[in-house]
mmCIF file of C-alpha atoms and ligand atoms in Angstrom:
data_model
loop_
_atom_site.group_PDB
_atom_site.id
_atom_site.type_symbol
_atom_site.label_atom_id
_atom_site.label_comp_id
_atom_site.label_asym_id
_atom_site.label_seq_id
_atom_site.Cartn_x
_atom_site.Cartn_y
_atom_site.Cartn_z
ATOM 1 C CA UNK L 1 3.970 14.965 -1.479
ATOM 2 C CA UNK L 2 5.273 14.718 2.150
ATOM 3 C CA UNK L 3 3.897 11.504 3.922
ATOM 4 C CA UNK L 4 4.840 12.865 7.259
ATOM 5 C CA UNK L 5 1.658 11.360 9.149
ATOM 6 C CA UNK L 6 1.838 7.854 7.593
ATOM 7 C CA UNK L 7 5.547 8.058 8.454
ATOM 8 C CA UNK L 8 5.206 9.052 11.881
ATOM 9 C CA UNK L 9 8.024 7.802 14.080
ATOM 10 C CA UNK L 10 10.482 7.043 11.282
ATOM 11 C CA UNK L 11 13.784 9.091 10.925
ATOM 12 C CA UNK L 12 13.984 10.005 7.510
ATOM 13 C CA UNK L 13 11.420 11.846 5.808
ATOM 14 C CA UNK L 14 9.056 10.148 3.642
ATOM 15 C CA UNK L 15 7.511 11.102 0.234
ATOM 16 C CA UNK L 16 5.239 9.806 -2.332
ATOM 17 C CA UNK L 17 5.406 10.225 -6.180
ATOM 18 C CA UNK L 18 1.535 10.234 -6.887
ATOM 19 C CA UNK L 19 1.121 8.985 -10.405
ATOM 20 C CA UNK L 20 -2.676 8.928 -10.179
ATOM 21 C CA UNK L 21 -3.036 12.472 -11.350
ATOM 22 C CA UNK L 22 -1.929 11.559 -15.052
ATOM 23 C CA UNK L 23 -4.752 11.732 -17.321
ATOM 24 C CA UNK L 24 -5.635 7.979 -17.564
ATOM 25 C CA UNK L 25 -5.205 7.626 -13.681
ATOM 26 C CA UNK L 26 -1.803 5.771 -13.640
ATOM 27 C CA UNK L 27 1.847 6.078 -14.324
ATOM 28 C CA UNK L 28 1.565 3.643 -17.451
ATOM 29 C CA UNK L 29 0.064 6.782 -19.394
ATOM 30 C CA UNK L 30 3.853 7.837 -19.884
ATOM 31 C CA UNK L 31 4.865 4.573 -20.907
ATOM 32 C CA UNK L 32 1.803 4.081 -23.362
ATOM 33 C CA UNK L 33 2.515 7.299 -24.992
ATOM 34 C CA UNK L 34 6.321 6.708 -25.191
ATOM 35 C CA UNK L 35 5.295 3.356 -26.940
ATOM 36 C CA UNK L 36 2.879 4.506 -29.480
ATOM 37 C CA UNK L 37 5.472 7.262 -30.452
ATOM 38 C CA UNK L 38 8.059 4.664 -30.968
ATOM 39 C CA UNK L 39 5.698 2.506 -33.046
ATOM 40 C CA UNK L 40 4.966 5.648 -35.249
ATOM 41 C CA UNK L 41 8.592 6.076 -35.872
ATOM 42 C CA UNK L 42 9.338 2.397 -36.437
ATOM 43 C CA UNK L 43 6.113 1.151 -38.194
ATOM 44 C CA UNK L 44 5.077 4.317 -39.825
ATOM 45 C CA UNK L 45 1.583 3.933 -38.424
ATOM 46 C CA UNK L 46 -1.462 5.785 -40.044
ATOM 47 C CA UNK L 47 -4.726 6.676 -38.526
ATOM 48 C CA UNK L 48 -6.755 3.320 -38.616
ATOM 49 C CA UNK L 49 -3.643 1.249 -37.753
ATOM 50 C CA UNK L 50 -4.355 -1.669 -35.230
ATOM 51 C CA UNK L 51 -2.237 -1.939 -32.127
ATOM 52 C CA UNK L 52 -2.268 -4.976 -29.711
ATOM 53 C CA UNK L 53 -0.973 -4.813 -26.229
ATOM 54 C CA UNK L 54 -1.060 -7.665 -23.315
ATOM 55 C CA UNK L 55 -1.874 -5.570 -20.322
ATOM 56 C CA UNK L 56 -3.199 -5.960 -16.647
ATOM 57 C CA UNK L 57 -5.035 -3.025 -17.023
ATOM 58 C CA UNK L 58 -3.507 0.497 -16.576
ATOM 59 C CA UNK L 59 -1.342 0.188 -19.875
ATOM 60 C CA UNK L 60 -4.257 -0.587 -21.839
ATOM 61 C CA UNK L 61 -6.203 2.631 -20.286
ATOM 62 C CA UNK L 62 -2.861 4.643 -21.285
ATOM 63 C CA UNK L 63 -3.038 3.364 -24.746
ATOM 64 C CA UNK L 64 -6.710 3.671 -25.527
ATOM 65 C CA UNK L 65 -6.497 7.001 -24.599
ATOM 66 C CA UNK L 66 -3.553 7.861 -26.936
ATOM 67 C CA UNK L 67 -5.146 5.626 -29.474
ATOM 68 C CA UNK L 68 -8.398 7.790 -29.239
ATOM 69 C CA UNK L 69 -6.410 10.832 -29.891
ATOM 70 C CA UNK L 70 -4.382 9.613 -32.780
ATOM 71 C CA UNK L 71 -7.010 7.448 -34.501
ATOM 72 C CA UNK L 72 -5.677 4.041 -33.680
ATOM 73 C CA UNK L 73 -7.466 0.840 -33.062
ATOM 74 C CA UNK L 74 -6.450 -1.017 -29.931
ATOM 75 C CA UNK L 75 -6.895 -4.464 -28.725
ATOM 76 C CA UNK L 76 -6.038 -4.859 -25.202
ATOM 77 C CA UNK L 77 -5.429 -8.556 -24.420
ATOM 78 C CA UNK L 78 -6.361 -8.788 -20.690
ATOM 79 C CA UNK L 79 -6.877 -11.753 -18.071
ATOM 80 C CA UNK L 80 -9.426 -12.632 -15.530
ATOM 81 C CA UNK L 81 -7.467 -10.678 -12.528
ATOM 82 C CA UNK L 82 -8.485 -7.300 -14.496
ATOM 83 C CA UNK L 83 -10.621 -5.154 -12.427
ATOM 84 C CA UNK L 84 -14.152 -4.588 -13.666
ATOM 85 C CA UNK L 85 -13.758 -0.826 -13.393
ATOM 86 C CA UNK L 86 -10.450 -0.825 -15.610
ATOM 87 C CA UNK L 87 -12.216 -2.942 -17.888
ATOM 88 C CA UNK L 88 -15.093 -0.665 -18.398
ATOM 89 C CA UNK L 89 -12.808 2.339 -18.868
ATOM 90 C CA UNK L 90 -11.200 0.191 -21.678
ATOM 91 C CA UNK L 91 -14.489 -0.113 -23.513
ATOM 92 C CA UNK L 92 -15.578 3.388 -22.975
ATOM 93 C CA UNK L 93 -12.221 4.719 -24.569
ATOM 94 C CA UNK L 94 -12.985 2.568 -27.390
ATOM 95 C CA UNK L 95 -10.276 -0.325 -26.853
ATOM 96 C CA UNK L 96 -11.535 -3.992 -28.103
ATOM 97 C CA UNK L 97 -11.140 -6.132 -24.912
ATOM 98 C CA UNK L 98 -10.099 -9.964 -25.319
ATOM 99 C CA UNK L 99 -9.690 -11.652 -21.958
ATOM 100 C CA UNK L 100 -8.223 -14.819 -21.060
ATOM 101 C CA UNK L 101 -9.554 -17.098 -17.865
ATOM 102 C CA UNK L 102 -7.022 -20.062 -17.554
ATOM 103 C CA UNK L 103 -4.276 -19.776 -15.351
ATOM 104 C CA UNK L 104 -0.941 -20.931 -16.698
ATOM 105 C CA UNK L 105 1.512 -23.414 -15.038
ATOM 106 C CA UNK L 106 3.245 -20.640 -13.189
ATOM 107 C CA UNK L 107 -0.196 -19.917 -11.265
ATOM 108 C CA UNK L 108 -0.528 -16.677 -13.345
ATOM 109 C CA UNK L 109 -2.300 -15.981 -16.868
ATOM 110 C CA UNK L 110 0.959 -14.589 -18.901
ATOM 111 C CA UNK L 111 1.455 -17.676 -20.610
ATOM 112 C CA UNK L 112 -2.193 -18.114 -21.520
ATOM 113 C CA UNK L 113 -2.015 -14.525 -22.886
ATOM 114 C CA UNK L 114 0.866 -15.238 -25.134
ATOM 115 C CA UNK L 115 -0.783 -18.369 -26.672
ATOM 116 C CA UNK L 116 -3.939 -16.175 -27.385
ATOM 117 C CA UNK L 117 -1.680 -13.210 -28.776
ATOM 118 C CA UNK L 118 -0.603 -15.597 -31.369
ATOM 119 C CA UNK L 119 -3.885 -16.407 -32.679
ATOM 120 C CA UNK L 120 -4.904 -12.744 -32.563
ATOM 121 C CA UNK L 121 -1.776 -11.744 -34.640
ATOM 122 C CA UNK L 122 -2.558 -14.465 -37.139
ATOM 123 C CA UNK L 123 -6.295 -13.133 -37.383
ATOM 124 C CA UNK L 124 -4.904 -9.478 -37.818
ATOM 125 C CA UNK L 125 -1.337 -9.925 -39.621
ATOM 126 C CA UNK L 126 -1.205 -6.113 -40.020
ATOM 127 C CA UNK L 127 -1.669 -5.241 -36.421
ATOM 128 C CA UNK L 128 1.440 -4.255 -34.439
ATOM 129 C CA UNK L 129 2.108 -5.809 -31.150
ATOM 130 C CA UNK L 130 3.730 -3.385 -28.507
ATOM 131 C CA UNK L 131 5.711 -5.530 -25.869
ATOM 132 C CA UNK L 132 5.757 -3.579 -22.766
ATOM 133 C CA UNK L 133 7.886 -6.444 -21.083
ATOM 134 C CA UNK L 134 10.600 -5.515 -23.711
ATOM 135 C CA UNK L 135 10.431 -2.027 -24.264
ATOM 136 C CA UNK L 136 13.130 0.607 -24.276
ATOM 137 C CA UNK L 137 10.698 3.138 -25.123
ATOM 138 C CA UNK L 138 8.798 2.385 -21.857
ATOM 139 C CA UNK L 139 12.165 2.754 -20.011
ATOM 140 C CA UNK L 140 12.999 5.993 -21.638
ATOM 141 C CA UNK L 141 9.522 7.397 -20.985
ATOM 142 C CA UNK L 142 10.346 7.261 -17.387
ATOM 143 C CA UNK L 143 14.002 8.153 -17.437
ATOM 144 C CA UNK L 144 12.996 11.301 -19.091
ATOM 145 C CA UNK L 145 9.848 12.107 -17.012
ATOM 146 C CA UNK L 146 9.352 10.292 -13.944
ATOM 147 C CA UNK L 147 13.087 10.301 -12.585
ATOM 148 C CA UNK L 148 13.591 14.196 -13.195
ATOM 149 C CA UNK L 149 10.300 15.180 -11.841
ATOM 150 C CA UNK L 150 11.176 13.188 -8.652
ATOM 151 C CA UNK L 151 14.832 14.807 -8.413
ATOM 152 C CA UNK L 152 13.125 18.336 -8.885
ATOM 153 C CA UNK L 153 10.428 18.095 -6.369
ATOM 154 C CA UNK L 154 13.068 17.290 -3.823
ATOM 155 C CA UNK L 155 15.600 19.749 -5.142
ATOM 156 C CA UNK L 156 18.326 17.011 -5.966
ATOM 157 C CA UNK L 157 18.111 15.442 -2.633
ATOM 158 C CA UNK L 158 16.869 12.147 -2.956
ATOM 159 C CA UNK L 159 18.492 9.265 -0.631
ATOM 160 C CA UNK L 160 16.391 6.286 -1.963
ATOM 161 C CA UNK L 161 13.497 5.743 -4.220
ATOM 162 C CA UNK L 162 11.333 2.521 -3.753
ATOM 163 C CA UNK L 163 9.480 1.356 -6.640
ATOM 164 C CA UNK L 164 7.393 -1.781 -7.508
ATOM 165 C CA UNK L 165 8.269 -4.178 -10.174
ATOM 166 C CA UNK L 166 5.969 -5.089 -13.174
ATOM 167 C CA UNK L 167 7.226 -4.953 -16.579
ATOM 168 C CA UNK L 168 10.096 -2.721 -15.415
ATOM 169 C CA UNK L 169 9.315 0.279 -17.597
ATOM 170 C CA UNK L 170 8.931 2.455 -14.653
ATOM 171 C CA UNK L 171 11.513 1.268 -12.236
ATOM 172 C CA UNK L 172 14.180 0.810 -14.404
ATOM 173 C CA UNK L 173 13.557 3.973 -16.324
ATOM 174 C CA UNK L 174 13.551 5.876 -12.859
ATOM 175 C CA UNK L 175 16.673 3.952 -11.500
ATOM 176 C CA UNK L 176 18.364 4.683 -14.963
ATOM 177 C CA UNK L 177 17.886 8.246 -14.371
ATOM 178 C CA UNK L 178 19.016 8.223 -10.849
ATOM 179 C CA UNK L 179 22.232 6.266 -11.502
ATOM 180 C CA UNK L 180 23.255 8.649 -14.000
ATOM 181 C CA UNK L 181 22.326 12.062 -12.372
ATOM 182 C CA UNK L 182 22.353 10.902 -8.666
ATOM 183 C CA UNK L 183 24.533 7.586 -8.279
ATOM 184 C CA UNK L 184 24.353 7.983 -4.319
ATOM 185 C CA UNK L 185 20.428 7.517 -4.307
ATOM 186 C CA UNK L 186 19.634 3.702 -3.421
ATOM 187 C CA UNK L 187 17.051 2.182 -5.615
ATOM 188 C CA UNK L 188 14.811 -0.198 -3.560
ATOM 189 C CA UNK L 189 12.659 -2.668 -5.921
ATOM 190 C CA UNK L 190 9.702 -4.520 -4.526
ATOM 191 C CA UNK L 191 7.713 -7.400 -5.948
ATOM 192 C CA UNK L 192 5.042 -9.829 -4.895
ATOM 193 C CA UNK L 193 6.079 -13.188 -3.576
ATOM 194 C CA UNK L 194 5.588 -15.984 -6.304
ATOM 195 C CA UNK L 195 6.302 -13.306 -9.111
ATOM 196 C CA UNK L 196 9.113 -14.228 -11.714
ATOM 197 C CA UNK L 197 9.777 -10.637 -12.802
ATOM 198 C CA UNK L 198 13.324 -10.405 -10.918
ATOM 199 C CA UNK L 199 16.402 -12.337 -11.424
ATOM 200 C CA UNK L 200 16.774 -14.484 -8.587
ATOM 201 C CA UNK L 201 13.014 -14.671 -7.781
ATOM 202 C CA UNK L 202 11.833 -17.594 -5.525
ATOM 203 C CA UNK L 203 9.764 -19.444 -7.867
ATOM 204 C CA UNK L 204 6.111 -19.323 -9.105
ATOM 205 C CA UNK L 205 3.027 -18.848 -6.908
ATOM 206 C CA UNK L 206 -0.632 -17.468 -7.286
ATOM 207 C CA UNK L 207 -0.479 -13.647 -6.777
ATOM 208 C CA UNK L 208 -3.096 -11.110 -5.875
ATOM 209 C CA UNK L 209 -1.937 -7.536 -6.270
ATOM 210 C CA UNK L 210 -2.759 -5.747 -9.744
ATOM 211 C CA UNK L 211 0.009 -4.327 -11.820
ATOM 212 C CA UNK L 212 2.911 -5.713 -10.077
ATOM 213 C CA UNK L 213 4.712 -9.008 -10.415
ATOM 214 C CA UNK L 214 4.687 -11.269 -13.576
ATOM 215 C CA UNK L 215 4.789 -14.978 -14.800
ATOM 216 C CA UNK L 216 7.868 -14.219 -16.960
ATOM 217 C CA UNK L 217 11.108 -12.524 -16.565
ATOM 218 C CA UNK L 218 10.575 -9.091 -18.491
ATOM 219 C CA UNK L 219 13.323 -8.226 -20.899
ATOM 220 C CA UNK L 220 13.446 -4.902 -19.137
ATOM 221 C CA UNK L 221 15.020 -6.385 -16.189
ATOM 222 C CA UNK L 222 17.475 -8.449 -17.841
ATOM 223 C CA UNK L 223 21.256 -8.427 -16.134
ATOM 224 C CA UNK L 224 23.724 -6.925 -16.324
ATOM 225 C CA UNK L 225 21.636 -3.710 -16.304
ATOM 226 C CA UNK L 226 19.581 -5.166 -13.491
ATOM 227 C CA UNK L 227 22.324 -5.368 -11.053
ATOM 228 C CA UNK L 228 23.846 -1.948 -12.075
ATOM 229 C CA UNK L 229 20.782 -0.172 -11.188
ATOM 230 C CA UNK L 230 18.720 -1.934 -8.658
ATOM 231 C CA UNK L 231 20.420 -1.883 -5.041
ATOM 232 C CA UNK L 232 17.891 -3.691 -2.943
ATOM 233 C CA UNK L 233 15.107 -6.207 -3.584
ATOM 234 C CA UNK L 234 12.383 -6.918 -1.317
ATOM 235 C CA UNK L 235 9.236 -9.404 -1.660
ATOM 236 C CA UNK L 236 5.922 -8.598 -0.115
ATOM 237 C CA UNK L 237 2.618 -10.126 0.002
ATOM 238 C CA UNK L 238 -0.825 -8.749 -0.674
ATOM 239 C CA UNK L 239 -1.914 -8.590 2.830
ATOM 240 C CA UNK L 240 0.599 -6.194 4.166
ATOM 241 C CA UNK L 241 0.592 -4.300 1.160
ATOM 242 C CA UNK L 242 -3.295 -3.618 1.173
ATOM 243 C CA UNK L 243 -3.158 -2.887 4.880
ATOM 244 C CA UNK L 244 -0.252 -0.212 4.082
ATOM 245 C CA UNK L 245 -2.643 1.164 1.400
ATOM 246 C CA UNK L 246 -5.501 1.390 3.872
ATOM 247 C CA UNK L 247 -3.046 2.864 6.444
ATOM 248 C CA UNK L 248 -2.003 5.585 3.777
ATOM 249 C CA UNK L 249 -5.445 6.373 2.989
ATOM 250 C CA UNK L 250 -6.447 6.854 6.756
ATOM 251 C CA UNK L 251 -3.170 8.918 7.714
ATOM 252 C CA UNK L 252 -2.837 10.882 4.731
ATOM 253 C CA UNK L 253 -6.017 11.061 2.778
ATOM 254 C CA UNK L 254 -4.227 9.090 -0.481
ATOM 255 C CA UNK L 255 -6.158 6.133 -1.883
ATOM 256 C CA UNK L 256 -3.644 4.252 -3.791
ATOM 257 C CA UNK L 257 -3.707 0.673 -5.332
ATOM 258 C CA UNK L 258 -2.359 -2.359 -3.738
ATOM 259 C CA UNK L 259 0.849 -1.990 -5.459
ATOM 260 C CA UNK L 260 1.582 1.891 -3.900
ATOM 261 C CA UNK L 261 0.809 0.254 -0.771
ATOM 262 C CA UNK L 262 3.548 -2.206 -1.205
ATOM 263 C CA UNK L 263 5.872 0.760 -1.872
ATOM 264 C CA UNK L 264 4.839 2.515 1.010
ATOM 265 C CA UNK L 265 5.061 -0.636 3.100
ATOM 266 C CA UNK L 266 8.734 -1.065 2.072
ATOM 267 C CA UNK L 267 9.549 2.501 2.438
ATOM 268 C CA UNK L 268 8.339 2.812 5.884
ATOM 269 C CA UNK L 269 9.054 -0.554 7.414
ATOM 270 C CA UNK L 270 12.073 -2.005 5.912
ATOM 271 C CA UNK L 271 13.954 0.861 3.952
ATOM 272 C CA UNK L 272 13.606 3.626 6.700
ATOM 273 C CA UNK L 273 15.245 1.956 9.048
ATOM 274 C CA UNK L 274 18.360 2.072 7.249
ATOM 275 C CA UNK L 275 18.657 5.918 6.744
ATOM 276 C CA UNK L 276 19.053 9.076 9.045
ATOM 277 C CA UNK L 277 17.497 12.173 9.899
ATOM 278 C CA UNK L 278 17.390 14.601 6.897
ATOM 279 C CA UNK L 279 17.303 11.758 4.314
ATOM 280 C CA UNK L 280 14.450 11.921 1.824
ATOM 281 C CA UNK L 281 12.989 8.794 0.917
ATOM 282 C CA UNK L 282 10.412 8.670 -1.961
ATOM 283 C CA UNK L 283 7.827 5.936 -3.043
ATOM 284 C CA UNK L 284 6.539 5.859 -6.363
ATOM 285 C CA UNK L 285 2.671 5.150 -6.186
ATOM 286 C CA UNK L 286 1.578 3.968 -9.666
ATOM 287 C CA UNK L 287 -2.234 4.533 -9.314
ATOM 288 C CA UNK L 288 -5.366 5.369 -7.586
ATOM 289 C CA UNK L 289 -7.184 3.073 -5.410
ATOM 290 C CA UNK L 290 -10.608 3.635 -6.590
ATOM 291 C CA UNK L 291 -10.499 1.249 -9.466
ATOM 292 C CA UNK L 292 -9.878 -1.588 -6.705
ATOM 293 C CA UNK L 293 -13.349 -0.993 -4.705
ATOM 294 C CA UNK L 294 -14.433 -4.456 -6.165
ATOM 295 C CA UNK L 295 -11.065 -6.269 -5.787
ATOM 296 C CA UNK L 296 -8.575 -5.307 -3.256
ATOM 297 C CA UNK L 297 -10.500 -3.281 -1.203
ATOM 298 C CA UNK L 298 -13.645 -5.501 -1.097
ATOM 299 C CA UNK L 299 -13.958 -7.654 2.010
ATOM 300 C CA UNK L 300 -15.670 -10.552 -0.095
ATOM 301 C CA UNK L 301 -12.836 -10.701 -2.583
ATOM 302 C CA UNK L 302 -10.331 -10.641 0.237
ATOM 303 C CA UNK L 303 -11.805 -13.286 2.120
ATOM 304 C CA UNK L 304 -12.313 -15.537 -0.905
ATOM 305 C CA UNK L 305 -8.340 -15.288 -1.325
ATOM 306 C CA UNK L 306 -7.618 -16.152 2.248
ATOM 307 C CA UNK L 307 -6.118 -12.393 2.756
ATOM 308 C CA UNK L 308 -6.451 -11.001 6.205
ATOM 309 C CA UNK L 309 -7.447 -7.171 6.183
ATOM 310 C CA UNK L 310 -9.104 -6.488 9.597
ATOM 311 C CA UNK L 311 -9.384 -2.771 8.828
ATOM 312 C CA UNK L 312 -11.588 -3.372 6.161
ATOM 313 C CA UNK L 313 -13.930 -5.652 8.270
ATOM 314 C CA UNK L 314 -13.863 -3.372 11.048
ATOM 315 C CA UNK L 315 -15.102 -0.593 8.889
ATOM 316 C CA UNK L 316 -17.804 -2.643 7.745
ATOM 317 C CA UNK L 317 -18.767 -3.634 11.224
ATOM 318 C CA UNK L 318 -18.950 0.031 12.390
ATOM 319 C CA UNK L 319 -21.219 1.032 9.557
HETATM 320 C C1 PLP H 1 -0.888 -0.450 -10.361
HETATM 321 C C2 PLP H 1 0.414 -1.024 -11.208
HETATM 322 N N1 PLP H 1 1.463 -0.863 -10.404
HETATM 323 C C3 PLP H 1 2.556 -1.272 -10.753
HETATM 324 C C4 PLP H 1 3.082 -1.470 -12.256
HETATM 325 C C5 PLP H 1 4.416 -1.963 -12.824
HETATM 326 O O1 PLP H 1 5.043 -0.854 -13.304
HETATM 327 P P1 PLP H 1 5.892 -1.363 -14.596
HETATM 328 O O2 PLP H 1 5.191 -2.315 -15.597
HETATM 329 O O3 PLP H 1 6.486 -0.194 -14.988
HETATM 330 O O4 PLP H 1 7.023 -2.196 -13.883
HETATM 331 C C6 PLP H 1 1.910 -1.464 -12.955
HETATM 332 C C7 PLP H 1 2.061 -1.734 -14.335
HETATM 333 O O5 PLP H 1 0.986 -2.001 -15.161
HETATM 334 C C8 PLP H 1 0.523 -1.049 -12.635
HETATM 335 O O6 PLP H 1 -0.613 -0.817 -13.379
#
């Protein structure tokens, strides 16, 4: 959709690819289905099979949905950063939730999750672990659907796509599609400062945005493909991302999560000045913001982390 009001004053035309309209509420539905269908081919899964996935939430919801339909059991290995609302969705969809609470030496939870994964797989030797950090199936799900949809919606005229970095399935899939079909399209990748997801990162530090950033380097972003497909890398913080998400909500009526906020912030404030009139820029908006009312959009949650979002405090004062 056009983000004309949010982009007021910018020269190129700004668009958002809204992924909250997928049935599980995020773009991860696409990768979840692709990965499970891959596992069916590779592991001959039959109903009752047990799948394990490490997830920050949205992948779990997508997989829980697919597993409910296909009759598989799902264990979601999550960490303390998961949104309460997402965790409840996982349980309602029938997934078993295993949660780790201890931060690892990078300040994130991934290494703690991996240690727990090892003990889980020992407990359930027949379980199939699906690794979204190293998943050609997740990348392919986006190169065959998300990328073509963006291209078709803008009649092939896409000057730049701005996406956030997580496990790499969405960004590397969309980038792969564009570099094959429209090499003149620039690919901008956005990560949260303190994440180790991308080659050349600035070192580990605590992060706050849900879904984006990692405490390990996903194989999906391994060079040399990373450098072939990604043109610009930008690091942002939680404050500017959440403020942009609120700006988008109040200008366009579109409520996205903090990672979508990061993408529209970079598209409007950092990418747009590089482009001219008639250029179409697109931000991939991974999910809806309603799941984050107890975290990224909660004044107390923000204050406890020293994240300054005066828009939310003002809204409270006004009530
Ligand atoms: C809200 C949100 N934003 C961004 C991402 C990053 O996507 P990917 O893992 O495809 O890099 C995710 C992934 O879980 C997510 O849930």
